[in-house]
Coordinates of C-alpha atoms in Angstrom, one line a residue:
M21 CA 5.7 -12.2 -13.8
A22 CA 8.1 -10.4 -16.0
R23 CA 8.6 -7.4 -13.6
P24 CA 6.7 -7.0 -10.4
P25 CA 4.8 -3.8 -9.8
D26 CA 6.5 -1.0 -7.9
I27 CA 3.3 0.0 -5.9
L28 CA 0.2 -1.7 -4.7
I29 CA -2.7 0.6 -3.7
L30 CA -4.9 -1.5 -1.6
D31 CA -8.3 -1.0 0.0
V32 CA -9.2 -3.0 3.1
G33 CA -12.8 -3.5 2.1
L34 CA -12.6 -5.6 -1.0
P35 CA -15.7 -7.5 -2.2
D36 CA -14.4 -11.1 -2.4
V37 CA -11.3 -11.1 -0.2
S38 CA -10.0 -9.0 2.7
G39 CA -7.5 -6.4 2.0
W40 CA -5.7 -7.7 5.0
D41 CA -5.4 -11.1 3.3
V42 CA -4.1 -9.5 0.1
L43 CA -1.5 -7.5 2.2
K44 CA -0.4 -10.7 4.0
A45 CA -0.1 -12.6 0.7
A46 CA 1.8 -9.8 -1.0
R47 CA 4.3 -9.6 1.8
A48 CA 4.8 -13.4 1.8
E49 CA 5.5 -13.5 -2.0
P50 CA 9.3 -13.3 -2.6
L51 CA 8.7 -11.9 -6.1
L52 CA 7.0 -8.8 -4.5
D53 CA 9.8 -8.2 -2.1
G54 CA 10.5 -4.4 -2.0
M55 CA 7.1 -3.5 -3.5
T56 CA 5.5 -0.5 -1.7
V57 CA 2.0 -1.0 -0.3
I58 CA -0.2 2.0 0.2
M59 CA -3.4 1.2 2.2
L60 CA -6.2 3.5 1.0
T61 CA -9.3 3.0 3.2
G62 CA -12.1 4.5 5.1
R63 CA -11.1 2.9 8.3
T64 CA -9.9 5.6 10.7
D65 CA -9.5 3.5 13.9
A66 CA -6.1 3.0 15.5
A67 CA -6.4 -0.8 15.4
S68 CA -6.7 -0.7 11.6
F69 CA -3.7 1.6 11.3
E70 CA -1.7 -0.6 13.6
R71 CA -2.7 -3.7 11.7
A72 CA -1.6 -2.2 8.4
E73 CA 1.7 -1.2 9.9
A74 CA 2.3 -4.6 11.5
G75 CA 1.3 -6.3 8.2
G76 CA 4.0 -4.4 6.3
A77 CA 2.1 -1.5 4.7
D78 CA 4.3 1.4 3.9
R79 CA 1.7 4.2 3.9
Y80 CA -1.9 4.5 5.2
L81 CA -4.2 7.0 3.6
V82 CA -7.8 7.6 4.8
K83 CA -10.8 8.2 2.6
P84 CA -12.0 10.6 1.6
F85 CA -8.8 11.8 0.1
R86 CA -7.7 14.4 -2.5
P87 CA -6.4 12.9 -5.7
A88 CA -3.4 15.3 -5.4
E89 CA -2.6 13.9 -2.0
L90 CA -2.6 10.3 -3.4
R91 CA -0.5 11.5 -6.3
R92 CA 2.0 13.1 -4.0
V93 CA 2.3 10.0 -1.8
V94 CA 2.8 7.8 -4.8
L95 CA 5.5 10.1 -6.3
D96 CA 7.2 10.5 -3.0
T97 CA 7.2 6.7 -2.5
L98 CA 8.6 6.0 -5.9
H99 CA 11.2 8.7 -5.5
D100 CA 12.3 7.3 -2.1
A101 CA 12.3 3.6 -3.3
P102 CA 15.6 2.0 -3.9
T103 CA 16.5 1.4 -7.5
P104 CA 15.8 -2.2 -8.4
T105 CA 18.7 -4.4 -9.7
V106 CA 18.1 -6.2 -12.9

């Protein structure tokens, strides 16, 4: 991977693999250290929110969402992220 992504927008309900498993794998991958993970899901229960937080998700947005809200969160997250060293 030439340059890791800055942000992963991740749904919990993926067709072939759990979003929880993707989050766990992403957080375990040293090349992705510092990448922001935004969970975007229809799950509104406290257990899912807590699981996302414990798994290392940076933000948690619930569907349905407004595109402007997602855009704001992404831009805020990118703005607040530390500048990567090359």
